[in-house]
Amino acid sequence: YHPYLQQRAVLQAVRTHGMVLTAHSPLALGRAVTDPILSDIGETYGVSAAQVSLAWLLAQDSVTAIPGCTADHIDHLRDNLASLELVLTPEDVARVDALADGTRLIDPPHGPVWDEG
């Protein structure tokens, strides 16, 4: 689950059953980090595109994220945590929502087809 693959059917099922959707690749394997729309939104708040992507995810009901971070990139950890304080406007949320193009970046052969429809 990331701005380019918004699995609405999965999200609805998760909410129906009182569960949480975990975005394991919330920055779309780095694509979100350089996205011009996310960067533009970030400039408005003085934050990075990555922070915008994470804030968009975390603002949604029943969604959490696990962004990758290593000990040698402590600045990324700080940025990830700072995204918890970022509140996007409804207009900015709509701009991020509009990025959905169905791009699946991780597609193991055993993965179910559960985000169609």
JSON list of C-alpha atoms in Angstrom, two decimals:
[
{"chain": "A", "resi": 1, "resn": "TYR", "atom": "CA", "xyz": [0.00, 0.00, 0.00]},
{"chain": "A", "resi": 2, "resn": "HIS", "atom": "CA", "xyz": [1.47, 3.31, -1.14]},
{"chain": "A", "resi": 3, "resn": "PRO", "atom": "CA", "xyz": [0.30, 6.37, -3.08]},
{"chain": "A", "resi": 4, "resn": "TYR", "atom": "CA", "xyz": [0.53, 4.53, -6.42]},
{"chain": "A", "resi": 5, "resn": "LEU", "atom": "CA", "xyz": [-1.22, 1.32, -5.31]},
{"chain": "A", "resi": 6, "resn": "GLN", "atom": "CA", "xyz": [-4.23, 2.20, -3.20]},
{"chain": "A", "resi": 7, "resn": "GLN", "atom": "CA", "xyz": [-5.72, -1.16, -2.40]},
{"chain": "A", "resi": 8, "resn": "ARG", "atom": "CA", "xyz": [-9.25, 0.03, -1.68]},
{"chain": "A", "resi": 9, "resn": "ALA", "atom": "CA", "xyz": [-10.82, -3.47, -1.61]},
{"chain": "A", "resi": 10, "resn": "VAL", "atom": "CA", "xyz": [-8.20, -4.66, 0.88]},
{"chain": "A", "resi": 11, "resn": "LEU", "atom": "CA", "xyz": [-8.59, -1.53, 2.98]},
{"chain": "A", "resi": 12, "resn": "GLN", "atom": "CA", "xyz": [-12.37, -1.94, 3.08]},
{"chain": "A", "resi": 13, "resn": "ALA", "atom": "CA", "xyz": [-12.03, -5.59, 4.18]},
{"chain": "A", "resi": 14, "resn": "VAL", "atom": "CA", "xyz": [-9.54, -4.63, 6.88]},
{"chain": "A", "resi": 15, "resn": "ARG", "atom": "CA", "xyz": [-11.85, -1.96, 8.24]},
{"chain": "A", "resi": 16, "resn": "THR", "atom": "CA", "xyz": [-14.87, -4.27, 8.11]},
{"chain": "A", "resi": 17, "resn": "HIS", "atom": "CA", "xyz": [-13.07, -6.83, 10.24]},
{"chain": "A", "resi": 18, "resn": "GLY", "atom": "CA", "xyz": [-11.49, -4.39, 12.69]},
{"chain": "A", "resi": 19, "resn": "MET", "atom": "CA", "xyz": [-7.95, -5.00, 11.48]},
{"chain": "A", "resi": 20, "resn": "VAL", "atom": "CA", "xyz": [-5.10, -2.74, 10.35]},
{"chain": "A", "resi": 21, "resn": "LEU", "atom": "CA", "xyz": [-3.50, -2.57, 6.92]},
{"chain": "A", "resi": 22, "resn": "THR", "atom": "CA", "xyz": [0.29, -2.38, 7.19]},
{"chain": "A", "resi": 23, "resn": "ALA", "atom": "CA", "xyz": [2.12, -0.63, 4.34]},
{"chain": "A", "resi": 24, "resn": "HIS", "atom": "CA", "xyz": [5.39, -2.56, 4.11]},
{"chain": "A", "resi": 25, "resn": "SER", "atom": "CA", "xyz": [6.71, -0.43, 1.26]},
{"chain": "A", "resi": 26, "resn": "PRO", "atom": "CA", "xyz": [5.11, 2.95, 2.04]},
{"chain": "A", "resi": 27, "resn": "LEU", "atom": "CA", "xyz": [7.60, 4.87, -0.09]},
{"chain": "A", "resi": 28, "resn": "ALA", "atom": "CA", "xyz": [7.02, 2.63, -3.12]},
{"chain": "A", "resi": 29, "resn": "LEU", "atom": "CA", "xyz": [10.61, 1.34, -3.13]},
{"chain": "A", "resi": 30, "resn": "GLY", "atom": "CA", "xyz": [11.85, 4.94, -3.22]},
{"chain": "A", "resi": 31, "resn": "ARG", "atom": "CA", "xyz": [9.59, 6.22, -6.00]},
{"chain": "A", "resi": 32, "resn": "ALA", "atom": "CA", "xyz": [7.72, 8.45, -3.54]},
{"chain": "A", "resi": 33, "resn": "VAL", "atom": "CA", "xyz": [10.96, 10.09, -2.42]},
{"chain": "A", "resi": 34, "resn": "THR", "atom": "CA", "xyz": [11.42, 11.82, -5.78]},
{"chain": "A", "resi": 35, "resn": "ASP", "atom": "CA", "xyz": [7.80, 12.24, -6.85]},
{"chain": "A", "resi": 36, "resn": "PRO", "atom": "CA", "xyz": [7.24, 15.82, -8.07]},
{"chain": "A", "resi": 37, "resn": "ILE", "atom": "CA", "xyz": [3.70, 16.06, -6.64]},
{"chain": "A", "resi": 38, "resn": "LEU", "atom": "CA", "xyz": [4.77, 14.79, -3.21]},
{"chain": "A", "resi": 39, "resn": "SER", "atom": "CA", "xyz": [7.80, 17.10, -3.34]},
{"chain": "A", "resi": 40, "resn": "ASP", "atom": "CA", "xyz": [5.58, 20.07, -4.22]},
{"chain": "A", "resi": 41, "resn": "ILE", "atom": "CA", "xyz": [3.26, 19.31, -1.31]},
{"chain": "A", "resi": 42, "resn": "GLY", "atom": "CA", "xyz": [6.27, 18.87, 0.96]},
{"chain": "A", "resi": 43, "resn": "GLU", "atom": "CA", "xyz": [7.66, 22.28, 0.01]},
{"chain": "A", "resi": 44, "resn": "THR", "atom": "CA", "xyz": [4.45, 23.85, 1.32]},
{"chain": "A", "resi": 45, "resn": "TYR", "atom": "CA", "xyz": [5.13, 22.36, 4.76]},
{"chain": "A", "resi": 46, "resn": "GLY", "atom": "CA", "xyz": [8.93, 22.45, 4.68]},
{"chain": "A", "resi": 47, "resn": "VAL", "atom": "CA", "xyz": [9.15, 18.64, 4.71]},
{"chain": "A", "resi": 48, "resn": "SER", "atom": "CA", "xyz": [10.29, 15.90, 2.35]},
{"chain": "A", "resi": 49, "resn": "ALA", "atom": "CA", "xyz": [8.22, 13.98, -0.19]},
{"chain": "A", "resi": 50, "resn": "ALA", "atom": "CA", "xyz": [8.78, 10.88, 1.94]},
{"chain": "A", "resi": 51, "resn": "GLN", "atom": "CA", "xyz": [7.24, 12.60, 4.94]},
{"chain": "A", "resi": 52, "resn": "VAL", "atom": "CA", "xyz": [4.21, 13.56, 2.86]},
{"chain": "A", "resi": 53, "resn": "SER", "atom": "CA", "xyz": [3.76, 9.96, 1.72]},
{"chain": "A", "resi": 54, "resn": "LEU", "atom": "CA", "xyz": [4.00, 8.65, 5.27]},
{"chain": "A", "resi": 55, "resn": "ALA", "atom": "CA", "xyz": [1.68, 11.34, 6.65]},
{"chain": "A", "resi": 56, "resn": "TRP", "atom": "CA", "xyz": [-0.88, 10.50, 3.95]},
{"chain": "A", "resi": 57, "resn": "LEU", "atom": "CA", "xyz": [-0.80, 6.83, 4.92]},
{"chain": "A", "resi": 58, "resn": "LEU", "atom": "CA", "xyz": [-0.89, 7.38, 8.67]},
{"chain": "A", "resi": 59, "resn": "ALA", "atom": "CA", "xyz": [-3.79, 9.84, 8.48]},
{"chain": "A", "resi": 60, "resn": "GLN", "atom": "CA", "xyz": [-6.01, 7.08, 7.12]},
{"chain": "A", "resi": 61, "resn": "ASP", "atom": "CA", "xyz": [-8.19, 5.02, 9.40]},
{"chain": "A", "resi": 62, "resn": "SER", "atom": "CA", "xyz": [-6.86, 1.48, 9.94]},
{"chain": "A", "resi": 63, "resn": "VAL", "atom": "CA", "xyz": [-3.55, 2.09, 8.16]},
{"chain": "A", "resi": 64, "resn": "THR", "atom": "CA", "xyz": [-0.02, 1.94, 9.53]},
{"chain": "A", "resi": 65, "resn": "ALA", "atom": "CA", "xyz": [3.37, 1.88, 7.81]},
{"chain": "A", "resi": 66, "resn": "ILE", "atom": "CA", "xyz": [6.76, 0.28, 8.20]},
{"chain": "A", "resi": 67, "resn": "PRO", "atom": "CA", "xyz": [9.24, 2.48, 6.36]},
{"chain": "A", "resi": 68, "resn": "GLY", "atom": "CA", "xyz": [12.71, 1.03, 5.93]},
{"chain": "A", "resi": 69, "resn": "CYS", "atom": "CA", "xyz": [15.47, 2.61, 7.96]},
{"chain": "A", "resi": 70, "resn": "THR", "atom": "CA", "xyz": [18.97, 1.55, 8.89]},
{"chain": "A", "resi": 71, "resn": "ALA", "atom": "CA", "xyz": [21.20, 2.65, 11.76]},
{"chain": "A", "resi": 72, "resn": "ASP", "atom": "CA", "xyz": [23.54, 4.45, 9.36]},
{"chain": "A", "resi": 73, "resn": "HIS", "atom": "CA", "xyz": [20.65, 6.68, 8.22]},
{"chain": "A", "resi": 74, "resn": "ILE", "atom": "CA", "xyz": [19.46, 8.10, 11.52]},
{"chain": "A", "resi": 75, "resn": "ASP", "atom": "CA", "xyz": [18.29, 11.21, 9.64]},
{"chain": "A", "resi": 76, "resn": "HIS", "atom": "CA", "xyz": [15.73, 9.01, 7.82]},
{"chain": "A", "resi": 77, "resn": "LEU", "atom": "CA", "xyz": [14.46, 7.76, 11.16]},
{"chain": "A", "resi": 78, "resn": "ARG", "atom": "CA", "xyz": [14.02, 11.33, 12.38]},
{"chain": "A", "resi": 79, "resn": "ASP", "atom": "CA", "xyz": [12.17, 12.24, 9.16]},
{"chain": "A", "resi": 80, "resn": "ASN", "atom": "CA", "xyz": [9.95, 9.16, 9.47]},
{"chain": "A", "resi": 81, "resn": "LEU", "atom": "CA", "xyz": [9.02, 10.07, 13.04]},
{"chain": "A", "resi": 82, "resn": "ALA", "atom": "CA", "xyz": [8.42, 13.71, 12.12]},
{"chain": "A", "resi": 83, "resn": "SER", "atom": "CA", "xyz": [5.82, 12.60, 9.58]},
{"chain": "A", "resi": 84, "resn": "LEU", "atom": "CA", "xyz": [3.58, 11.69, 12.54]},
{"chain": "A", "resi": 85, "resn": "GLU", "atom": "CA", "xyz": [3.13, 15.40, 13.23]},
{"chain": "A", "resi": 86, "resn": "LEU", "atom": "CA", "xyz": [2.34, 16.42, 9.65]},
{"chain": "A", "resi": 87, "resn": "VAL", "atom": "CA", "xyz": [-1.34, 17.09, 8.98]},
{"chain": "A", "resi": 88, "resn": "LEU", "atom": "CA", "xyz": [-2.23, 17.40, 5.30]},
{"chain": "A", "resi": 89, "resn": "THR", "atom": "CA", "xyz": [-5.11, 19.52, 4.05]},
{"chain": "A", "resi": 90, "resn": "PRO", "atom": "CA", "xyz": [-7.99, 17.76, 2.29]},
{"chain": "A", "resi": 91, "resn": "GLU", "atom": "CA", "xyz": [-6.73, 19.28, -0.96]},
{"chain": "A", "resi": 92, "resn": "ASP", "atom": "CA", "xyz": [-3.27, 17.79, -0.44]},
{"chain": "A", "resi": 93, "resn": "VAL", "atom": "CA", "xyz": [-4.78, 14.41, 0.44]},
{"chain": "A", "resi": 94, "resn": "ALA", "atom": "CA", "xyz": [-6.75, 14.56, -2.82]},
{"chain": "A", "resi": 95, "resn": "ARG", "atom": "CA", "xyz": [-3.53, 15.30, -4.74]},
{"chain": "A", "resi": 96, "resn": "VAL", "atom": "CA", "xyz": [-1.85, 12.25, -3.21]},
{"chain": "A", "resi": 97, "resn": "ASP", "atom": "CA", "xyz": [-4.96, 10.14, -3.84]},
{"chain": "A", "resi": 98, "resn": "ALA", "atom": "CA", "xyz": [-4.76, 11.15, -7.51]},
{"chain": "A", "resi": 99, "resn": "LEU", "atom": "CA", "xyz": [-1.32, 9.51, -7.82]},
{"chain": "A", "resi": 100, "resn": "ALA", "atom": "CA", "xyz": [-2.92, 6.05, -7.79]},
{"chain": "A", "resi": 101, "resn": "ASP", "atom": "CA", "xyz": [-2.05, 4.35, -11.06]},
{"chain": "A", "resi": 102, "resn": "GLY", "atom": "CA", "xyz": [-2.18, 0.72, -9.97]},
{"chain": "A", "resi": 103, "resn": "THR", "atom": "CA", "xyz": [1.59, 0.30, -9.92]},
{"chain": "A", "resi": 104, "resn": "ARG", "atom": "CA", "xyz": [2.47, -2.90, -8.09]},
{"chain": "A", "resi": 105, "resn": "LEU", "atom": "CA", "xyz": [6.17, -2.87, -7.22]},
{"chain": "A", "resi": 106, "resn": "ILE", "atom": "CA", "xyz": [6.34, -6.09, -5.23]},
{"chain": "A", "resi": 107, "resn": "ASP", "atom": "CA", "xyz": [4.45, -8.99, -6.77]},
{"chain": "A", "resi": 108, "resn": "PRO", "atom": "CA", "xyz": [5.51, -12.43, -5.57]},
{"chain": "A", "resi": 109, "resn": "PRO", "atom": "CA", "xyz": [4.14, -15.34, -7.61]},
{"chain": "A", "resi": 110, "resn": "HIS", "atom": "CA", "xyz": [2.24, -16.62, -4.57]},
{"chain": "A", "resi": 111, "resn": "GLY", "atom": "CA", "xyz": [0.53, -13.28, -3.94]},
{"chain": "A", "resi": 112, "resn": "PRO", "atom": "CA", "xyz": [-3.27, -13.18, -4.14]},
{"chain": "A", "resi": 113, "resn": "VAL", "atom": "CA", "xyz": [-5.22, -10.98, -6.54]},
{"chain": "A", "resi": 114, "resn": "TRP", "atom": "CA", "xyz": [-7.01, -9.08, -3.82]},
{"chain": "A", "resi": 115, "resn": "ASP", "atom": "CA", "xyz": [-6.75, -5.46, -4.85]},
{"chain": "A", "resi": 116, "resn": "GLU", "atom": "CA", "xyz": [-8.81, -5.61, -8.01]},
{"chain": "A", "resi": 117, "resn": "GLY", "atom": "CA", "xyz": [-12.23, -4.10, -8.17]}
]
